[in-house]
Amino acid sequence: MPWFEFLRHTDLCRMTYDGTANTTFENVSTAARIVENLKVPSTLKKPTEEVLHFVHDACALMREDNRYHNLKHSVDVTQCLYASLVATQLVSRARPLEIAAAIVAAICHDLDHPGYSNAFLNNEGSELS
């Protein structure tokens, strides 16, 4: 049996997973579990504790005042990617570094997002746009 096969039958590998009611602790734990399940620390040749500290820090930097681009959204995107990778068995066909990069990108994709569209920021003359 491939190393990832048992993951297909866990709660995180369901497209019906709903973490929107999760606490901050539960969301950070979910992100950490995904990182560990997909062997991101060993792929990056980093100690597990170091990678989990990074995940915790990235989660802590998500803006709580952002109604959509927040920690819950970040974990939702990460879980959806995880479920897709495992359910389709892409996790066995992609290179481990590609899997690790995709998971890290999913966790961080809206890090410090201001909550406004690029068009809005352009109209305001923001340096971010």
PDB file of N, CA, C and O in Angstrom, residues 26-102:
ATOM      1  N   GLU A  26      -7.456  25.156  16.510  1.00  0.00           N
ATOM      2  CA  GLU A  26      -7.820  24.031  15.637  1.00  0.00           C
ATOM      3  C   GLU A  26      -7.346  24.263  14.202  1.00  0.00           C
ATOM      4  O   GLU A  26      -6.897  23.329  13.533  1.00  0.00           O
ATOM      5  N   ASN A  27      -7.437  25.501  13.727  1.00  0.00           N
ATOM      6  CA  ASN A  27      -6.974  25.802  12.372  1.00  0.00           C
ATOM      7  C   ASN A  27      -5.461  25.664  12.250  1.00  0.00           C
ATOM      8  O   ASN A  27      -4.958  25.107  11.271  1.00  0.00           O
ATOM      9  N   VAL A  28      -4.730  26.166  13.224  1.00  0.00           N
ATOM     10  CA  VAL A  28      -3.268  26.018  13.198  1.00  0.00           C
ATOM     11  C   VAL A  28      -2.913  24.536  13.276  1.00  0.00           C
ATOM     12  O   VAL A  28      -2.020  24.063  12.555  1.00  0.00           O
ATOM     13  N   SER A  29      -3.619  23.788  14.108  1.00  0.00           N
ATOM     14  CA  SER A  29      -3.375  22.345  14.232  1.00  0.00           C
ATOM     15  C   SER A  29      -3.667  21.618  12.922  1.00  0.00           C
ATOM     16  O   SER A  29      -2.947  20.691  12.547  1.00  0.00           O
ATOM     17  N   THR A  30      -4.711  22.029  12.224  1.00  0.00           N
ATOM     18  CA  THR A  30      -5.047  21.432  10.928  1.00  0.00           C
ATOM     19  C   THR A  30      -3.928  21.683   9.924  1.00  0.00           C
ATOM     20  O   THR A  30      -3.494  20.762   9.219  1.00  0.00           O
ATOM     21  N   ALA A  31      -3.454  22.912   9.846  1.00  0.00           N
ATOM     22  CA  ALA A  31      -2.348  23.226   8.928  1.00  0.00           C
ATOM     23  C   ALA A  31      -1.109  22.409   9.278  1.00  0.00           C
ATOM     24  O   ALA A  31      -0.438  21.871   8.396  1.00  0.00           O
ATOM     25  N   ALA A  32      -0.826  22.301  10.564  1.00  0.00           N
ATOM     26  CA  ALA A  32       0.343  21.534  11.005  1.00  0.00           C
ATOM     27  C   ALA A  32       0.190  20.054  10.655  1.00  0.00           C
ATOM     28  O   ALA A  32       1.138  19.403  10.210  1.00  0.00           O
ATOM     29  N   ARG A  33      -1.004  19.527  10.843  1.00  0.00           N
ATOM     30  CA  ARG A  33      -1.255  18.114  10.520  1.00  0.00           C
ATOM     31  C   ARG A  33      -1.056  17.844   9.033  1.00  0.00           C
ATOM     32  O   ARG A  33      -0.465  16.832   8.642  1.00  0.00           O
ATOM     33  N   ILE A  34      -1.513  18.741   8.192  1.00  0.00           N
ATOM     34  CA  ILE A  34      -1.341  18.597   6.741  1.00  0.00           C
ATOM     35  C   ILE A  34       0.140  18.608   6.382  1.00  0.00           C
ATOM     36  O   ILE A  34       0.612  17.779   5.604  1.00  0.00           O
ATOM     37  N   VAL A  35       0.871  19.549   6.955  1.00  0.00           N
ATOM     38  CA  VAL A  35       2.318  19.650   6.698  1.00  0.00           C
ATOM     39  C   VAL A  35       3.024  18.358   7.098  1.00  0.00           C
ATOM     40  O   VAL A  35       3.872  17.847   6.363  1.00  0.00           O
ATOM     41  N   GLU A  36       2.660  17.831   8.250  1.00  0.00           N
ATOM     42  CA  GLU A  36       3.286  16.586   8.705  1.00  0.00           C
ATOM     43  C   GLU A  36       2.854  15.398   7.854  1.00  0.00           C
ATOM     44  O   GLU A  36       3.684  14.564   7.482  1.00  0.00           O
ATOM     45  N   ASN A  37       1.563  15.310   7.533  1.00  0.00           N
ATOM     46  CA  ASN A  37       1.068  14.180   6.735  1.00  0.00           C
ATOM     47  C   ASN A  37       1.737  14.103   5.371  1.00  0.00           C
ATOM     48  O   ASN A  37       1.957  13.009   4.852  1.00  0.00           O
ATOM     49  N   LEU A  38       2.048  15.244   4.789  1.00  0.00           N
ATOM     50  CA  LEU A  38       2.666  15.257   3.458  1.00  0.00           C
ATOM     51  C   LEU A  38       4.192  15.303   3.516  1.00  0.00           C
ATOM     52  O   LEU A  38       4.841  15.521   2.505  1.00  0.00           O
ATOM     53  N   LYS A  39       4.734  15.095   4.700  1.00  0.00           N
ATOM     54  CA  LYS A  39       6.183  14.966   4.895  1.00  0.00           C
ATOM     55  C   LYS A  39       6.964  16.201   4.444  1.00  0.00           C
ATOM     56  O   LYS A  39       8.069  16.110   3.920  1.00  0.00           O
ATOM     57  N   VAL A  40       6.369  17.364   4.641  1.00  0.00           N
ATOM     58  CA  VAL A  40       7.022  18.609   4.237  1.00  0.00           C
ATOM     59  C   VAL A  40       8.343  18.826   4.969  1.00  0.00           C
ATOM     60  O   VAL A  40       9.346  19.174   4.319  1.00  0.00           O
ATOM     61  N   PRO A  41       8.433  18.592   6.283  1.00  0.00           N
ATOM     62  CA  PRO A  41       9.724  18.811   6.953  1.00  0.00           C
ATOM     63  C   PRO A  41      10.859  17.970   6.369  1.00  0.00           C
ATOM     64  O   PRO A  41      11.935  18.500   6.078  1.00  0.00           O
ATOM     65  N   SER A  42      10.621  16.695   6.142  1.00  0.00           N
ATOM     66  CA  SER A  42      11.701  15.854   5.600  1.00  0.00           C
ATOM     67  C   SER A  42      12.020  16.233   4.154  1.00  0.00           C
ATOM     68  O   SER A  42      13.182  16.189   3.743  1.00  0.00           O
ATOM     69  N   THR A  43      11.008  16.629   3.401  1.00  0.00           N
ATOM     70  CA  THR A  43      11.250  17.076   2.023  1.00  0.00           C
ATOM     71  C   THR A  43      12.143  18.308   2.004  1.00  0.00           C
ATOM     72  O   THR A  43      13.049  18.423   1.170  1.00  0.00           O
ATOM     73  N   LEU A  44      11.895  19.227   2.928  1.00  0.00           N
ATOM     74  CA  LEU A  44      12.682  20.462   2.996  1.00  0.00           C
ATOM     75  C   LEU A  44      13.983  20.285   3.778  1.00  0.00           C
ATOM     76  O   LEU A  44      14.747  21.242   3.913  1.00  0.00           O
ATOM     77  N   LYS A  45      14.185  19.063   4.282  1.00  0.00           N
ATOM     78  CA  LYS A  45      15.384  18.750   5.071  1.00  0.00           C
ATOM     79  C   LYS A  45      15.518  19.696   6.263  1.00  0.00           C
ATOM     80  O   LYS A  45      16.587  20.232   6.547  1.00  0.00           O
ATOM     81  N   LYS A  46      14.390  19.893   6.925  1.00  0.00           N
ATOM     82  CA  LYS A  46      14.321  20.758   8.100  1.00  0.00           C
ATOM     83  C   LYS A  46      13.735  19.958   9.256  1.00  0.00           C
ATOM     84  O   LYS A  46      12.895  19.076   9.051  1.00  0.00           O
ATOM     85  N   PRO A  47      14.134  20.285  10.476  1.00  0.00           N
ATOM     86  CA  PRO A  47      13.507  19.618  11.630  1.00  0.00           C
ATOM     87  C   PRO A  47      12.006  19.924  11.658  1.00  0.00           C
ATOM     88  O   PRO A  47      11.582  21.039  11.337  1.00  0.00           O
ATOM     89  N   THR A  48      11.231  18.934  12.047  1.00  0.00           N
ATOM     90  CA  THR A  48       9.775  19.108  12.113  1.00  0.00           C
ATOM     91  C   THR A  48       9.397  20.321  12.948  1.00  0.00           C
ATOM     92  O   THR A  48       8.533  21.109  12.555  1.00  0.00           O
ATOM     93  N   GLU A  49      10.057  20.494  14.082  1.00  0.00           N
ATOM     94  CA  GLU A  49       9.728  21.611  14.970  1.00  0.00           C
ATOM     95  C   GLU A  49       9.926  22.956  14.272  1.00  0.00           C
ATOM     96  O   GLU A  49       9.157  23.892  14.479  1.00  0.00           O
ATOM     97  N   GLU A  50      10.951  23.058  13.443  1.00  0.00           N
ATOM     98  CA  GLU A  50      11.226  24.313  12.729  1.00  0.00           C
ATOM     99  C   GLU A  50      10.126  24.615  11.713  1.00  0.00           C
ATOM    100  O   GLU A  50       9.662  25.751  11.595  1.00  0.00           O
ATOM    101  N   VAL A  51       9.696  23.599  10.993  1.00  0.00           N
ATOM    102  CA  VAL A  51       8.640  23.796  10.000  1.00  0.00           C
ATOM    103  C   VAL A  51       7.312  24.103  10.685  1.00  0.00           C
ATOM    104  O   VAL A  51       6.565  24.982  10.241  1.00  0.00           O
ATOM    105  N   LEU A  52       7.033  23.423  11.779  1.00  0.00           N
ATOM    106  CA  LEU A  52       5.793  23.694  12.498  1.00  0.00           C
ATOM    107  C   LEU A  52       5.804  25.088  13.121  1.00  0.00           C
ATOM    108  O   LEU A  52       4.761  25.754  13.176  1.00  0.00           O
ATOM    109  N   HIS A  53       6.971  25.559  13.529  1.00  0.00           N
ATOM    110  CA  HIS A  53       7.093  26.925  14.040  1.00  0.00           C
ATOM    111  C   HIS A  53       6.788  27.923  12.911  1.00  0.00           C
ATOM    112  O   HIS A  53       6.088  28.922  13.117  1.00  0.00           O
ATOM    113  N   PHE A  54       7.284  27.639  11.711  1.00  0.00           N
ATOM    114  CA  PHE A  54       6.991  28.475  10.549  1.00  0.00           C
ATOM    115  C   PHE A  54       5.481  28.513  10.284  1.00  0.00           C
ATOM    116  O   PHE A  54       4.904  29.577  10.048  1.00  0.00           O
ATOM    117  N   VAL A  55       4.835  27.342  10.318  1.00  0.00           N
ATOM    118  CA  VAL A  55       3.393  27.269  10.087  1.00  0.00           C
ATOM    119  C   VAL A  55       2.655  28.104  11.136  1.00  0.00           C
ATOM    120  O   VAL A  55       1.758  28.889  10.803  1.00  0.00           O
ATOM    121  N   HIS A  56       3.050  27.951  12.378  1.00  0.00           N
ATOM    122  CA  HIS A  56       2.416  28.721  13.457  1.00  0.00           C
ATOM    123  C   HIS A  56       2.597  30.220  13.218  1.00  0.00           C
ATOM    124  O   HIS A  56       1.649  31.004  13.355  1.00  0.00           O
ATOM    125  N   ASP A  57       3.814  30.631  12.872  1.00  0.00           N
ATOM    126  CA  ASP A  57       4.074  32.054  12.621  1.00  0.00           C
ATOM    127  C   ASP A  57       3.261  32.578  11.443  1.00  0.00           C
ATOM    128  O   ASP A  57       2.709  33.680  11.505  1.00  0.00           O
ATOM    129  N   ALA A  58       3.195  31.797  10.359  1.00  0.00           N
ATOM    130  CA  ALA A  58       2.420  32.223   9.188  1.00  0.00           C
ATOM    131  C   ALA A  58       0.946  32.374   9.561  1.00  0.00           C
ATOM    132  O   ALA A  58       0.302  33.365   9.184  1.00  0.00           O
ATOM    133  N   CYS A  59       0.434  31.439  10.318  1.00  0.00           N
ATOM    134  CA  CYS A  59      -0.968  31.509  10.748  1.00  0.00           C
ATOM    135  C   CYS A  59      -1.198  32.715  11.655  1.00  0.00           C
ATOM    136  O   CYS A  59      -2.227  33.388  11.558  1.00  0.00           O
ATOM    137  N   ALA A  60      -0.233  32.999  12.516  1.00  0.00           N
ATOM    138  CA  ALA A  60      -0.368  34.131  13.441  1.00  0.00           C
ATOM    139  C   ALA A  60      -0.352  35.474  12.710  1.00  0.00           C
ATOM    140  O   ALA A  60      -0.906  36.456  13.204  1.00  0.00           O
ATOM    141  N   LEU A  61       0.260  35.518  11.540  1.00  0.00           N
ATOM    142  CA  LEU A  61       0.351  36.766  10.779  1.00  0.00           C
ATOM    143  C   LEU A  61      -0.892  37.054   9.923  1.00  0.00           C
ATOM    144  O   LEU A  61      -0.998  38.126   9.337  1.00  0.00           O
ATOM    145  N   MET A  62      -1.809  36.107   9.862  1.00  0.00           N
ATOM    146  CA  MET A  62      -3.033  36.339   9.097  1.00  0.00           C
ATOM    147  C   MET A  62      -3.868  37.391   9.819  1.00  0.00           C
ATOM    148  O   MET A  62      -4.009  37.356  11.039  1.00  0.00           O
ATOM    149  N   ARG A  63      -4.424  38.316   9.067  1.00  0.00           N
ATOM    150  CA  ARG A  63      -5.213  39.398   9.651  1.00  0.00           C
ATOM    151  C   ARG A  63      -6.566  38.881  10.133  1.00  0.00           C
ATOM    152  O   ARG A  63      -7.361  38.371   9.351  1.00  0.00           O
ATOM    153  N   GLU A  64      -6.811  39.044  11.404  1.00  0.00           N
ATOM    154  CA  GLU A  64      -8.095  38.617  11.966  1.00  0.00           C
ATOM    155  C   GLU A  64      -9.227  39.541  11.549  1.00  0.00           C
ATOM    156  O   GLU A  64     -10.382  39.114  11.492  1.00  0.00           O
ATOM    157  N   ASP A  65      -8.903  40.794  11.250  1.00  0.00           N
ATOM    158  CA  ASP A  65      -9.936  41.761  10.891  1.00  0.00           C
ATOM    159  C   ASP A  65     -10.357  41.658   9.429  1.00  0.00           C
ATOM    160  O   ASP A  65     -11.281  42.336   9.002  1.00  0.00           O
ATOM    161  N   ASN A  66      -9.690  40.817   8.671  1.00  0.00           N
ATOM    162  CA  ASN A  66     -10.047  40.627   7.274  1.00  0.00           C
ATOM    163  C   ASN A  66     -11.198  39.624   7.219  1.00  0.00           C
ATOM    164  O   ASN A  66     -11.070  38.498   7.671  1.00  0.00           O
ATOM    165  N   ARG A  67     -12.306  40.023   6.655  1.00  0.00           N
ATOM    166  CA  ARG A  67     -13.506  39.191   6.687  1.00  0.00           C
ATOM    167  C   ARG A  67     -13.385  37.926   5.850  1.00  0.00           C
ATOM    168  O   ARG A  67     -14.079  36.948   6.117  1.00  0.00           O
ATOM    169  N   TYR A  68     -12.533  37.910   4.837  1.00  0.00           N
ATOM    170  CA  TYR A  68     -12.431  36.721   3.979  1.00  0.00           C
ATOM    171  C   TYR A  68     -11.014  36.163   3.925  1.00  0.00           C
ATOM    172  O   TYR A  68     -10.809  34.979   4.122  1.00  0.00           O
ATOM    173  N   HIS A  69     -10.049  37.001   3.628  1.00  0.00           N
ATOM    174  CA  HIS A  69      -8.665  36.545   3.465  1.00  0.00           C
ATOM    175  C   HIS A  69      -8.002  36.449   4.842  1.00  0.00           C
ATOM    176  O   HIS A  69      -7.104  37.216   5.168  1.00  0.00           O
ATOM    177  N   ASN A  70      -8.444  35.477   5.614  1.00  0.00           N
ATOM    178  CA  ASN A  70      -7.982  35.324   6.986  1.00  0.00           C
ATOM    179  C   ASN A  70      -7.499  33.886   7.213  1.00  0.00           C
ATOM    180  O   ASN A  70      -7.381  33.112   6.259  1.00  0.00           O
ATOM    181  N   LEU A  71      -7.229  33.534   8.449  1.00  0.00           N
ATOM    182  CA  LEU A  71      -6.712  32.204   8.765  1.00  0.00           C
ATOM    183  C   LEU A  71      -7.672  31.099   8.333  1.00  0.00           C
ATOM    184  O   LEU A  71      -7.239  30.085   7.776  1.00  0.00           O
ATOM    185  N   LYS A  72      -8.956  31.284   8.549  1.00  0.00           N
ATOM    186  CA  LYS A  72      -9.916  30.245   8.170  1.00  0.00           C
ATOM    187  C   LYS A  72      -9.869  29.989   6.669  1.00  0.00           C
ATOM    188  O   LYS A  72      -9.902  28.842   6.216  1.00  0.00           O
ATOM    189  N   HIS A  73      -9.775  31.047   5.886  1.00  0.00           N
ATOM    190  CA  HIS A  73      -9.680  30.904   4.430  1.00  0.00           C
ATOM    191  C   HIS A  73      -8.373  30.213   4.052  1.00  0.00           C
ATOM    192  O   HIS A  73      -8.364  29.312   3.206  1.00  0.00           O
ATOM    193  N   SER A  74      -7.292  30.601   4.665  1.00  0.00           N
ATOM    194  CA  SER A  74      -5.991  30.001   4.376  1.00  0.00           C
ATOM    195  C   SER A  74      -6.004  28.496   4.645  1.00  0.00           C
ATOM    196  O   SER A  74      -5.542  27.696   3.826  1.00  0.00           O
ATOM    197  N   VAL A  75      -6.545  28.110   5.775  1.00  0.00           N
ATOM    198  CA  VAL A  75      -6.612  26.684   6.117  1.00  0.00           C
ATOM    199  C   VAL A  75      -7.601  25.958   5.213  1.00  0.00           C
ATOM    200  O   VAL A  75      -7.362  24.815   4.811  1.00  0.00           O
ATOM    201  N   ASP A  76      -8.677  26.624   4.832  1.00  0.00           N
ATOM    202  CA  ASP A  76      -9.647  26.027   3.916  1.00  0.00           C
ATOM    203  C   ASP A  76      -8.987  25.724   2.571  1.00  0.00           C
ATOM    204  O   ASP A  76      -9.154  24.632   2.010  1.00  0.00           O
ATOM    205  N   VAL A  77      -8.227  26.667   2.040  1.00  0.00           N
ATOM    206  CA  VAL A  77      -7.528  26.472   0.769  1.00  0.00           C
ATOM    207  C   VAL A  77      -6.487  25.353   0.913  1.00  0.00           C
ATOM    208  O   VAL A  77      -6.365  24.487   0.037  1.00  0.00           O
ATOM    209  N   THR A  78      -5.764  25.355   2.025  1.00  0.00           N
ATOM    210  CA  THR A  78      -4.735  24.338   2.259  1.00  0.00           C
ATOM    211  C   THR A  78      -5.367  22.953   2.353  1.00  0.00           C
ATOM    212  O   THR A  78      -4.866  21.984   1.763  1.00  0.00           O
ATOM    213  N   GLN A  79      -6.478  22.843   3.070  1.00  0.00           N
ATOM    214  CA  GLN A  79      -7.154  21.551   3.206  1.00  0.00           C
ATOM    215  C   GLN A  79      -7.713  21.083   1.866  1.00  0.00           C
ATOM    216  O   GLN A  79      -7.644  19.902   1.532  1.00  0.00           O
ATOM    217  N   CYS A  80      -8.260  21.987   1.080  1.00  0.00           N
ATOM    218  CA  CYS A  80      -8.796  21.622  -0.236  1.00  0.00           C
ATOM    219  C   CYS A  80      -7.680  21.113  -1.149  1.00  0.00           C
ATOM    220  O   CYS A  80      -7.847  20.105  -1.846  1.00  0.00           O
ATOM    221  N   LEU A  81      -6.555  21.783  -1.137  1.00  0.00           N
ATOM    222  CA  LEU A  81      -5.405  21.338  -1.914  1.00  0.00           C
ATOM    223  C   LEU A  81      -4.950  19.962  -1.436  1.00  0.00           C
ATOM    224  O   LEU A  81      -4.714  19.055  -2.236  1.00  0.00           O
ATOM    225  N   TYR A  82      -4.846  19.798  -0.129  1.00  0.00           N
ATOM    226  CA  TYR A  82      -4.435  18.534   0.461  1.00  0.00           C
ATOM    227  C   TYR A  82      -5.366  17.404   0.021  1.00  0.00           C
ATOM    228  O   TYR A  82      -4.918  16.355  -0.451  1.00  0.00           O
ATOM    229  N   ALA A  83      -6.670  17.617   0.160  1.00  0.00           N
ATOM    230  CA  ALA A  83      -7.640  16.589  -0.221  1.00  0.00           C
ATOM    231  C   ALA A  83      -7.524  16.256  -1.707  1.00  0.00           C
ATOM    232  O   ALA A  83      -7.583  15.085  -2.090  1.00  0.00           O
ATOM    233  N   SER A  84      -7.330  17.264  -2.529  1.00  0.00           N
ATOM    234  CA  SER A  84      -7.180  17.040  -3.975  1.00  0.00           C
ATOM    235  C   SER A  84      -5.925  16.243  -4.290  1.00  0.00           C
ATOM    236  O   SER A  84      -5.954  15.315  -5.107  1.00  0.00           O
ATOM    237  N   LEU A  85      -4.818  16.591  -3.658  1.00  0.00           N
ATOM    238  CA  LEU A  85      -3.557  15.885  -3.894  1.00  0.00           C
ATOM    239  C   LEU A  85      -3.645  14.419  -3.504  1.00  0.00           C
ATOM    240  O   LEU A  85      -3.163  13.540  -4.222  1.00  0.00           O
ATOM    241  N   VAL A  86      -4.271  14.165  -2.367  1.00  0.00           N
ATOM    242  CA  VAL A  86      -4.362  12.787  -1.871  1.00  0.00           C
ATOM    243  C   VAL A  86      -5.428  11.997  -2.626  1.00  0.00           C
ATOM    244  O   VAL A  86      -5.171  10.880  -3.086  1.00  0.00           O
ATOM    245  N   ALA A  87      -6.612  12.560  -2.792  1.00  0.00           N
ATOM    246  CA  ALA A  87      -7.721  11.842  -3.426  1.00  0.00           C
ATOM    247  C   ALA A  87      -7.413  11.470  -4.876  1.00  0.00           C
ATOM    248  O   ALA A  87      -7.803  10.401  -5.341  1.00  0.00           O
ATOM    249  N   THR A  88      -6.703  12.322  -5.570  1.00  0.00           N
ATOM    250  CA  THR A  88      -6.369  12.055  -6.976  1.00  0.00           C
ATOM    251  C   THR A  88      -5.057  11.291  -7.126  1.00  0.00           C
ATOM    252  O   THR A  88      -4.658  10.978  -8.239  1.00  0.00           O
ATOM    253  N   GLN A  89      -4.409  11.024  -6.026  1.00  0.00           N
ATOM    254  CA  GLN A  89      -3.108  10.350  -5.982  1.00  0.00           C
ATOM    255  C   GLN A  89      -2.000  11.148  -6.660  1.00  0.00           C
ATOM    256  O   GLN A  89      -0.934  10.622  -6.959  1.00  0.00           O
ATOM    257  N   LEU A  90      -2.247  12.427  -6.883  1.00  0.00           N
ATOM    258  CA  LEU A  90      -1.206  13.293  -7.425  1.00  0.00           C
ATOM    259  C   LEU A  90      -0.015  13.354  -6.475  1.00  0.00           C
ATOM    260  O   LEU A  90       1.124  13.534  -6.892  1.00  0.00           O
ATOM    261  N   VAL A  91      -0.288  13.143  -5.203  1.00  0.00           N
ATOM    262  CA  VAL A  91       0.766  13.158  -4.195  1.00  0.00           C
ATOM    263  C   VAL A  91       1.830  12.098  -4.496  1.00  0.00           C
ATOM    264  O   VAL A  91       2.987  12.255  -4.116  1.00  0.00           O
ATOM    265  N   SER A  92       1.468  11.060  -5.222  1.00  0.00           N
ATOM    266  CA  SER A  92       2.441  10.012  -5.566  1.00  0.00           C
ATOM    267  C   SER A  92       3.119  10.265  -6.907  1.00  0.00           C
ATOM    268  O   SER A  92       4.120   9.625  -7.224  1.00  0.00           O
ATOM    269  N   ARG A  93       2.582  11.190  -7.692  1.00  0.00           N
ATOM    270  CA  ARG A  93       3.144  11.438  -9.023  1.00  0.00           C
ATOM    271  C   ARG A  93       3.955  12.732  -9.108  1.00  0.00           C
ATOM    272  O   ARG A  93       4.818  12.866  -9.954  1.00  0.00           O
ATOM    273  N   ALA A  94       3.639  13.674  -8.261  1.00  0.00           N
ATOM    274  CA  ALA A  94       4.392  14.936  -8.251  1.00  0.00           C
ATOM    275  C   ALA A  94       5.658  14.746  -7.423  1.00  0.00           C
ATOM    276  O   ALA A  94       5.736  13.864  -6.567  1.00  0.00           O
ATOM    277  N   ARG A  95       6.637  15.566  -7.692  1.00  0.00           N
ATOM    278  CA  ARG A  95       7.870  15.511  -6.896  1.00  0.00           C
ATOM    279  C   ARG A  95       7.582  16.036  -5.496  1.00  0.00           C
ATOM    280  O   ARG A  95       6.787  16.974  -5.333  1.00  0.00           O
ATOM    281  N   PRO A  96       8.225  15.458  -4.488  1.00  0.00           N
ATOM    282  CA  PRO A  96       7.992  15.908  -3.110  1.00  0.00           C
ATOM    283  C   PRO A  96       8.197  17.411  -2.918  1.00  0.00           C
ATOM    284  O   PRO A  96       7.441  18.040  -2.176  1.00  0.00           O
ATOM    285  N   LEU A  97       9.187  17.984  -3.595  1.00  0.00           N
ATOM    286  CA  LEU A  97       9.419  19.419  -3.445  1.00  0.00           C
ATOM    287  C   LEU A  97       8.253  20.230  -4.014  1.00  0.00           C
ATOM    288  O   LEU A  97       7.895  21.281  -3.478  1.00  0.00           O
ATOM    289  N   GLU A  98       7.636  19.741  -5.086  1.00  0.00           N
ATOM    290  CA  GLU A  98       6.468  20.424  -5.642  1.00  0.00           C
ATOM    291  C   GLU A  98       5.294  20.373  -4.665  1.00  0.00           C
ATOM    292  O   GLU A  98       4.571  21.367  -4.502  1.00  0.00           O
ATOM    293  N   ILE A  99       5.125  19.238  -4.016  1.00  0.00           N
ATOM    294  CA  ILE A  99       4.058  19.095  -3.017  1.00  0.00           C
ATOM    295  C   ILE A  99       4.313  20.052  -1.853  1.00  0.00           C
ATOM    296  O   ILE A  99       3.412  20.779  -1.411  1.00  0.00           O
ATOM    297  N   ALA A 100       5.544  20.057  -1.354  1.00  0.00           N
ATOM    298  CA  ALA A 100       5.891  20.933  -0.221  1.00  0.00           C
ATOM    299  C   ALA A 100       5.683  22.399  -0.598  1.00  0.00           C
ATOM    300  O   ALA A 100       5.112  23.170   0.181  1.00  0.00           O
ATOM    301  N   ALA A 101       6.120  22.787  -1.785  1.00  0.00           N
ATOM    302  CA  ALA A 101       5.965  24.176  -2.231  1.00  0.00           C
ATOM    303  C   ALA A 101       4.494  24.553  -2.346  1.00  0.00           C
ATOM    304  O   ALA A 101       4.091  25.661  -1.955  1.00  0.00           O
ATOM    305  N   ALA A 102       3.683  23.656  -2.873  1.00  0.00           N
ATOM    306  CA  ALA A 102       2.256  23.937  -3.027  1.00  0.00           C
ATOM    307  C   ALA A 102       1.583  24.122  -1.670  1.00  0.00           C
ATOM    308  O   ALA A 102       0.759  25.030  -1.497  1.00  0.00           O
TER     309      ALA A 102
END
